[in-house]
Amino acid sequence: MLQPKKVFRTPEGKLGFEWNDGSRSAFSPRQLRLACPCALCVDEHTGEKLLDPSTVPESVKVLQVQSVGRYAVGISFDDGHRSGIYPYDKLMELTKKA
Ligand SMILES: [Zn+2]
């Protein structure tokens, strides 16, 4: 089961994950904010993106990261958005796309 061994900030201000399979991911705060899967950002039923990327500042920052159960992290951003819960497998998917 995919789990982060370590969550850290990179010198460039990215949020880094070191996974228990030995791989690593690093995401800019804005990349994570735009990928937010919460019901305000993505329509639960159609999967349609509701978030307009132009409303997310380039300078958006991650305020807080907390684990949610054994499968996800909840991330709070300084644009006031704090409902995003990012399952680890979604983060891994995002890593492969980047
Ligand atoms: Zn959201």
Short mmCIF file of N, CA, C and O and ligand atoms in Angstrom, two decimals:
data_model
loop_
_atom_site.label_atom_id
_atom_site.label_comp_id
_atom_site.label_asym_id
_atom_site.label_seq_id
_atom_site.Cartn_x
_atom_site.Cartn_y
_atom_site.Cartn_z
N MET A 1 0.85 -1.19 0.00
CA MET A 1 0.00 0.00 0.00
C MET A 1 0.89 1.24 0.00
O MET A 1 1.82 1.35 0.79
N LEU A 2 0.57 2.15 -0.87
CA LEU A 2 1.38 3.36 -1.04
C LEU A 2 1.25 4.27 0.19
O LEU A 2 0.14 4.64 0.58
N GLN A 3 2.40 4.60 0.78
CA GLN A 3 2.41 5.49 1.94
C GLN A 3 3.61 6.42 1.81
O GLN A 3 4.66 5.99 1.35
N PRO A 4 3.49 7.67 2.24
CA PRO A 4 4.69 8.51 2.26
C PRO A 4 5.52 8.22 3.50
O PRO A 4 4.98 8.10 4.60
N LYS A 5 6.85 8.04 3.28
CA LYS A 5 7.73 7.87 4.43
C LYS A 5 8.03 9.24 5.02
O LYS A 5 8.28 9.38 6.20
N LYS A 6 8.03 10.23 4.13
CA LYS A 6 8.43 11.57 4.54
C LYS A 6 7.73 12.59 3.65
O LYS A 6 7.59 12.38 2.45
N VAL A 7 7.28 13.68 4.25
CA VAL A 7 6.74 14.81 3.50
C VAL A 7 7.63 16.00 3.84
O VAL A 7 7.92 16.24 5.00
N PHE A 8 8.12 16.70 2.82
CA PHE A 8 9.09 17.76 3.08
C PHE A 8 8.92 18.90 2.10
O PHE A 8 8.21 18.77 1.10
N ARG A 9 9.55 20.03 2.40
CA ARG A 9 9.58 21.16 1.48
C ARG A 9 10.90 21.15 0.75
O ARG A 9 11.95 20.99 1.37
N THR A 10 10.87 21.33 -0.55
CA THR A 10 12.12 21.41 -1.31
C THR A 10 12.63 22.85 -1.23
O THR A 10 11.87 23.77 -0.92
N PRO A 11 13.92 23.05 -1.55
CA PRO A 11 14.46 24.42 -1.53
C PRO A 11 13.70 25.36 -2.48
O PRO A 11 13.67 26.57 -2.25
N GLU A 12 13.06 24.82 -3.53
CA GLU A 12 12.31 25.67 -4.47
C GLU A 12 10.89 25.95 -3.98
O GLU A 12 10.09 26.52 -4.72
N GLY A 13 10.58 25.48 -2.77
CA GLY A 13 9.25 25.76 -2.23
C GLY A 13 8.20 24.75 -2.67
O GLY A 13 7.00 24.99 -2.51
N LYS A 14 8.65 23.65 -3.25
CA LYS A 14 7.70 22.59 -3.60
C LYS A 14 7.42 21.70 -2.40
O LYS A 14 8.20 21.68 -1.45
N LEU A 15 6.32 20.99 -2.51
CA LEU A 15 6.00 20.01 -1.46
C LEU A 15 6.47 18.65 -1.98
O LEU A 15 6.02 18.18 -3.03
N GLY A 16 7.38 18.05 -1.22
CA GLY A 16 7.96 16.78 -1.66
C GLY A 16 7.42 15.61 -0.86
O GLY A 16 7.09 15.75 0.32
N PHE A 17 7.33 14.47 -1.50
CA PHE A 17 6.93 13.23 -0.85
C PHE A 17 7.97 12.17 -1.15
O PHE A 17 8.39 12.02 -2.30
N GLU A 18 8.40 11.46 -0.11
CA GLU A 18 9.23 10.29 -0.31
C GLU A 18 8.35 9.09 0.02
O GLU A 18 7.84 8.98 1.13
N TRP A 19 8.16 8.21 -0.98
CA TRP A 19 7.19 7.12 -0.84
C TRP A 19 7.86 5.85 -0.34
O TRP A 19 9.06 5.67 -0.50
N ASN A 20 7.03 4.96 0.18
CA ASN A 20 7.58 3.71 0.73
C ASN A 20 8.02 2.74 -0.37
O ASN A 20 8.60 1.71 -0.06
N ASP A 21 7.76 3.05 -1.64
CA ASP A 21 8.31 2.20 -2.71
C ASP A 21 9.64 2.76 -3.23
O ASP A 21 10.17 2.29 -4.21
N GLY A 22 10.14 3.82 -2.56
CA GLY A 22 11.44 4.37 -2.93
C GLY A 22 11.37 5.53 -3.91
O GLY A 22 12.37 6.20 -4.14
N SER A 23 10.20 5.79 -4.50
CA SER A 23 10.10 6.89 -5.45
C SER A 23 9.83 8.20 -4.72
O SER A 23 9.50 8.22 -3.52
N ARG A 24 10.02 9.28 -5.45
CA ARG A 24 9.81 10.60 -4.87
C ARG A 24 8.93 11.43 -5.79
O ARG A 24 8.94 11.25 -7.00
N SER A 25 8.18 12.34 -5.18
CA SER A 25 7.37 13.29 -5.94
C SER A 25 7.65 14.67 -5.39
O SER A 25 7.98 14.82 -4.23
N ALA A 26 7.50 15.68 -6.24
CA ALA A 26 7.55 17.07 -5.77
C ALA A 26 6.54 17.88 -6.58
O ALA A 26 6.50 17.78 -7.81
N PHE A 27 5.73 18.63 -5.88
CA PHE A 27 4.67 19.39 -6.55
C PHE A 27 4.76 20.85 -6.14
O PHE A 27 4.98 21.16 -4.97
N SER A 28 4.56 21.76 -7.09
CA SER A 28 4.44 23.16 -6.70
C SER A 28 3.09 23.34 -6.03
O SER A 28 2.13 22.61 -6.33
N PRO A 29 2.99 24.30 -5.10
CA PRO A 29 1.71 24.52 -4.43
C PRO A 29 0.59 24.77 -5.43
O PRO A 29 -0.53 24.28 -5.25
N ARG A 30 0.88 25.49 -6.50
CA ARG A 30 -0.17 25.80 -7.47
C ARG A 30 -0.62 24.55 -8.23
O ARG A 30 -1.80 24.36 -8.50
N GLN A 31 0.34 23.70 -8.55
CA GLN A 31 0.00 22.44 -9.23
C GLN A 31 -0.96 21.61 -8.36
O GLN A 31 -1.94 21.05 -8.86
N LEU A 32 -0.69 21.58 -7.06
CA LEU A 32 -1.56 20.84 -6.15
C LEU A 32 -2.93 21.51 -6.03
O LEU A 32 -3.96 20.85 -6.04
N ARG A 33 -2.90 22.83 -5.94
CA ARG A 33 -4.15 23.57 -5.79
C ARG A 33 -5.06 23.31 -7.00
O ARG A 33 -6.26 23.11 -6.85
N LEU A 34 -4.45 23.32 -8.21
CA LEU A 34 -5.23 23.12 -9.44
C LEU A 34 -5.74 21.69 -9.55
O LEU A 34 -6.73 21.43 -10.22
N ALA A 35 -5.04 20.76 -8.90
CA ALA A 35 -5.46 19.35 -8.96
C ALA A 35 -6.40 18.98 -7.82
O ALA A 35 -6.71 17.81 -7.64
N CYS A 36 -6.85 19.97 -7.07
CA CYS A 36 -7.70 19.68 -5.91
C CYS A 36 -8.94 18.89 -6.34
O CYS A 36 -9.66 19.30 -7.25
N PRO A 37 -9.18 17.74 -5.70
CA PRO A 37 -10.31 16.90 -6.10
C PRO A 37 -11.58 17.14 -5.28
O PRO A 37 -12.51 16.35 -5.38
N CYS A 38 -11.65 18.21 -4.50
CA CYS A 38 -12.82 18.39 -3.61
C CYS A 38 -14.06 18.77 -4.41
O CYS A 38 -14.00 19.15 -5.57
N ALA A 39 -15.20 18.71 -3.74
CA ALA A 39 -16.49 18.92 -4.41
C ALA A 39 -16.67 20.36 -4.90
O ALA A 39 -17.51 20.62 -5.76
N LEU A 40 -15.87 21.30 -4.36
CA LEU A 40 -15.94 22.67 -4.85
C LEU A 40 -15.15 22.84 -6.14
O LEU A 40 -15.38 23.77 -6.91
N CYS A 41 -14.18 21.98 -6.35
CA CYS A 41 -13.27 22.12 -7.49
C CYS A 41 -13.63 21.17 -8.63
O CYS A 41 -13.33 21.46 -9.79
N VAL A 42 -14.22 20.04 -8.31
CA VAL A 42 -14.59 19.05 -9.32
C VAL A 42 -16.02 18.59 -9.05
O VAL A 42 -16.35 18.25 -7.91
N ASP A 43 -16.85 18.57 -10.05
CA ASP A 43 -18.22 18.07 -9.89
C ASP A 43 -18.19 16.59 -9.53
O ASP A 43 -17.62 15.78 -10.27
N GLU A 44 -18.80 16.26 -8.39
CA GLU A 44 -18.76 14.89 -7.90
C GLU A 44 -19.37 13.88 -8.86
O GLU A 44 -19.00 12.72 -8.89
N HIS A 45 -20.36 14.33 -9.60
CA HIS A 45 -21.12 13.39 -10.42
C HIS A 45 -20.55 13.26 -11.83
O HIS A 45 -20.43 12.17 -12.36
N THR A 46 -20.18 14.39 -12.43
CA THR A 46 -19.72 14.35 -13.81
C THR A 46 -18.20 14.33 -13.92
O THR A 46 -17.66 14.04 -14.98
N GLY A 47 -17.49 14.68 -12.81
CA GLY A 47 -16.04 14.75 -12.89
C GLY A 47 -15.56 16.02 -13.58
O GLY A 47 -14.36 16.21 -13.79
N GLU A 48 -16.50 16.89 -13.92
CA GLU A 48 -16.15 18.14 -14.61
C GLU A 48 -15.42 19.09 -13.67
O GLU A 48 -15.79 19.24 -12.52
N LYS A 49 -14.36 19.73 -14.18
CA LYS A 49 -13.61 20.69 -13.36
C LYS A 49 -14.41 21.98 -13.17
O LYS A 49 -14.85 22.58 -14.15
N LEU A 50 -14.59 22.37 -11.92
CA LEU A 50 -15.33 23.59 -11.62
C LEU A 50 -14.38 24.75 -11.31
O LEU A 50 -14.77 25.90 -11.31
N LEU A 51 -13.12 24.41 -11.03
CA LEU A 51 -12.15 25.43 -10.64
C LEU A 51 -11.61 26.15 -11.88
O LEU A 51 -11.15 25.51 -12.82
N ASP A 52 -11.67 27.48 -11.84
CA ASP A 52 -11.09 28.28 -12.92
C ASP A 52 -9.64 28.59 -12.54
O ASP A 52 -9.39 29.29 -11.57
N PRO A 53 -8.67 28.02 -13.30
CA PRO A 53 -7.25 28.19 -12.94
C PRO A 53 -6.84 29.66 -12.83
O PRO A 53 -5.93 29.98 -12.07
N SER A 54 -7.54 30.55 -13.54
CA SER A 54 -7.16 31.97 -13.50
C SER A 54 -7.46 32.59 -12.13
O SER A 54 -6.99 33.68 -11.82
N THR A 55 -8.27 31.90 -11.31
CA THR A 55 -8.57 32.42 -9.98
C THR A 55 -7.55 31.98 -8.93
O THR A 55 -7.63 32.37 -7.78
N VAL A 56 -6.60 31.14 -9.35
CA VAL A 56 -5.58 30.67 -8.40
C VAL A 56 -4.29 31.44 -8.64
O VAL A 56 -3.69 31.34 -9.70
N PRO A 57 -3.86 32.23 -7.65
CA PRO A 57 -2.65 33.03 -7.85
C PRO A 57 -1.40 32.16 -8.05
O PRO A 57 -1.31 31.07 -7.48
N GLU A 58 -0.48 32.66 -8.87
CA GLU A 58 0.80 31.95 -9.08
C GLU A 58 1.54 31.76 -7.77
O GLU A 58 2.31 30.82 -7.60
N SER A 59 1.31 32.66 -6.84
CA SER A 59 2.07 32.69 -5.59
C SER A 59 1.40 31.90 -4.48
O SER A 59 1.82 31.99 -3.33
N VAL A 60 0.36 31.13 -4.82
CA VAL A 60 -0.37 30.39 -3.76
C VAL A 60 0.60 29.48 -2.98
O VAL A 60 1.55 28.93 -3.55
N LYS A 61 0.39 29.42 -1.68
CA LYS A 61 1.30 28.63 -0.84
C LYS A 61 0.53 27.57 -0.05
O LYS A 61 -0.65 27.72 0.21
N VAL A 62 1.28 26.53 0.30
CA VAL A 62 0.72 25.49 1.17
C VAL A 62 0.92 25.92 2.62
O VAL A 62 2.04 26.23 3.02
N LEU A 63 -0.15 25.96 3.38
CA LEU A 63 -0.05 26.33 4.79
C LEU A 63 0.15 25.11 5.67
O LEU A 63 0.94 25.13 6.60
N GLN A 64 -0.61 24.06 5.37
CA GLN A 64 -0.62 22.92 6.28
C GLN A 64 -0.88 21.63 5.52
O GLN A 64 -1.67 21.62 4.57
N VAL A 65 -0.22 20.58 5.95
CA VAL A 65 -0.43 19.26 5.38
C VAL A 65 -0.71 18.31 6.53
O VAL A 65 0.05 18.28 7.49
N GLN A 66 -1.81 17.60 6.47
CA GLN A 66 -2.05 16.62 7.52
C GLN A 66 -2.56 15.32 6.92
O GLN A 66 -3.28 15.33 5.92
N SER A 67 -2.16 14.22 7.52
CA SER A 67 -2.60 12.95 6.96
C SER A 67 -4.05 12.72 7.32
O SER A 67 -4.54 13.12 8.38
N VAL A 68 -4.76 12.11 6.38
CA VAL A 68 -6.17 11.80 6.53
C VAL A 68 -6.29 10.29 6.42
O VAL A 68 -6.09 9.73 5.35
N GLY A 69 -6.55 9.64 7.54
CA GLY A 69 -6.58 8.18 7.53
C GLY A 69 -5.25 7.65 7.05
O GLY A 69 -4.20 8.24 7.30
N ARG A 70 -5.28 6.54 6.34
CA ARG A 70 -4.04 5.92 5.87
C ARG A 70 -3.87 6.09 4.37
O ARG A 70 -2.96 5.53 3.79
N TYR A 71 -4.73 6.86 3.75
CA TYR A 71 -4.73 6.86 2.29
C TYR A 71 -4.57 8.23 1.65
O TYR A 71 -4.50 8.34 0.43
N ALA A 72 -4.53 9.29 2.44
CA ALA A 72 -4.59 10.62 1.83
C ALA A 72 -3.95 11.68 2.71
O ALA A 72 -3.72 11.46 3.90
N VAL A 73 -3.68 12.84 2.12
CA VAL A 73 -3.32 14.02 2.89
C VAL A 73 -4.33 15.13 2.60
O VAL A 73 -4.83 15.27 1.47
N GLY A 74 -4.61 15.90 3.63
CA GLY A 74 -5.41 17.10 3.49
C GLY A 74 -4.47 18.29 3.42
O GLY A 74 -3.53 18.38 4.21
N ILE A 75 -4.67 19.17 2.46
CA ILE A 75 -3.77 20.31 2.27
C ILE A 75 -4.55 21.62 2.37
O ILE A 75 -5.59 21.78 1.73
N SER A 76 -4.04 22.53 3.22
CA SER A 76 -4.61 23.87 3.32
C SER A 76 -3.74 24.84 2.55
O SER A 76 -2.51 24.81 2.67
N PHE A 77 -4.38 25.73 1.79
CA PHE A 77 -3.65 26.72 0.99
C PHE A 77 -3.91 28.12 1.53
O PHE A 77 -4.94 28.37 2.17
N ASP A 78 -3.01 29.02 1.22
CA ASP A 78 -3.18 30.37 1.76
C ASP A 78 -4.17 31.22 0.96
O ASP A 78 -4.36 32.39 1.23
N ASP A 79 -4.81 30.62 -0.06
CA ASP A 79 -5.92 31.34 -0.72
C ASP A 79 -7.24 31.06 -0.01
O ASP A 79 -8.30 31.44 -0.49
N GLY A 80 -7.15 30.37 1.15
CA GLY A 80 -8.35 30.12 1.94
C GLY A 80 -8.97 28.76 1.67
O GLY A 80 -9.94 28.39 2.31
N HIS A 81 -8.39 28.02 0.71
CA HIS A 81 -8.97 26.73 0.35
C HIS A 81 -8.37 25.64 1.23
O HIS A 81 -7.16 25.50 1.30
N ARG A 82 -9.24 24.90 1.92
CA ARG A 82 -8.71 23.89 2.82
C ARG A 82 -9.52 22.60 2.80
O ARG A 82 -9.45 21.80 3.72
N SER A 83 -10.34 22.43 1.77
CA SER A 83 -11.18 21.23 1.73
C SER A 83 -10.58 20.13 0.86
O SER A 83 -11.21 19.10 0.66
N GLY A 84 -9.37 20.36 0.34
CA GLY A 84 -8.80 19.37 -0.56
C GLY A 84 -8.19 18.19 0.16
O GLY A 84 -7.34 18.36 1.02
N ILE A 85 -8.65 17.02 -0.19
CA ILE A 85 -8.07 15.78 0.33
C ILE A 85 -7.50 15.02 -0.86
O ILE A 85 -8.21 14.72 -1.82
N TYR A 86 -6.21 14.75 -0.80
CA TYR A 86 -5.48 14.18 -1.92
C TYR A 86 -5.09 12.74 -1.60
O TYR A 86 -4.16 12.52 -0.82
N PRO A 87 -5.79 11.78 -2.19
CA PRO A 87 -5.40 10.38 -1.97
C PRO A 87 -3.99 10.15 -2.53
O PRO A 87 -3.60 10.76 -3.54
N TYR A 88 -3.23 9.29 -1.86
CA TYR A 88 -1.85 9.05 -2.28
C TYR A 88 -1.78 8.54 -3.72
O TYR A 88 -0.89 8.91 -4.47
N ASP A 89 -2.76 7.72 -4.11
CA ASP A 89 -2.68 7.20 -5.49
C ASP A 89 -2.93 8.31 -6.51
O ASP A 89 -2.41 8.28 -7.62
N LYS A 90 -3.70 9.33 -6.10
CA LYS A 90 -3.89 10.47 -6.99
C LYS A 90 -2.60 11.27 -7.13
O LYS A 90 -2.24 11.74 -8.22
N LEU A 91 -1.87 11.42 -6.01
CA LEU A 91 -0.59 12.12 -6.06
C LEU A 91 0.40 11.38 -6.94
O LEU A 91 1.16 11.97 -7.69
N MET A 92 0.35 10.05 -6.88
CA MET A 92 1.24 9.25 -7.71
C MET A 92 0.89 9.42 -9.19
O MET A 92 1.77 9.55 -10.04
N GLU A 93 -0.39 9.47 -9.47
CA GLU A 93 -0.86 9.69 -10.84
C GLU A 93 -0.37 11.06 -11.36
O GLU A 93 0.07 11.18 -12.50
N LEU A 94 -0.44 12.06 -10.48
CA LEU A 94 -0.02 13.41 -10.82
C LEU A 94 1.49 13.44 -11.08
O LEU A 94 1.97 14.17 -11.95
N THR A 95 2.23 12.62 -10.34
CA THR A 95 3.67 12.53 -10.52
C THR A 95 4.01 12.01 -11.91
O THR A 95 4.90 12.49 -12.59
N LYS A 96 3.24 11.02 -12.35
CA LYS A 96 3.53 10.38 -13.63
C LYS A 96 3.17 11.29 -14.79
O LYS A 96 3.80 11.25 -15.84
N LYS A 97 2.17 12.15 -14.58
CA LYS A 97 1.76 13.09 -15.62
C LYS A 97 2.77 14.22 -15.78
O LYS A 97 2.89 14.78 -16.85
N ALA A 98 3.44 14.57 -14.66
CA ALA A 98 4.31 15.75 -14.67
C ALA A 98 5.60 15.49 -15.44
O ALA A 98 6.00 14.36 -15.63
ZN ZN B 1 -10.95 22.04 -3.86
#
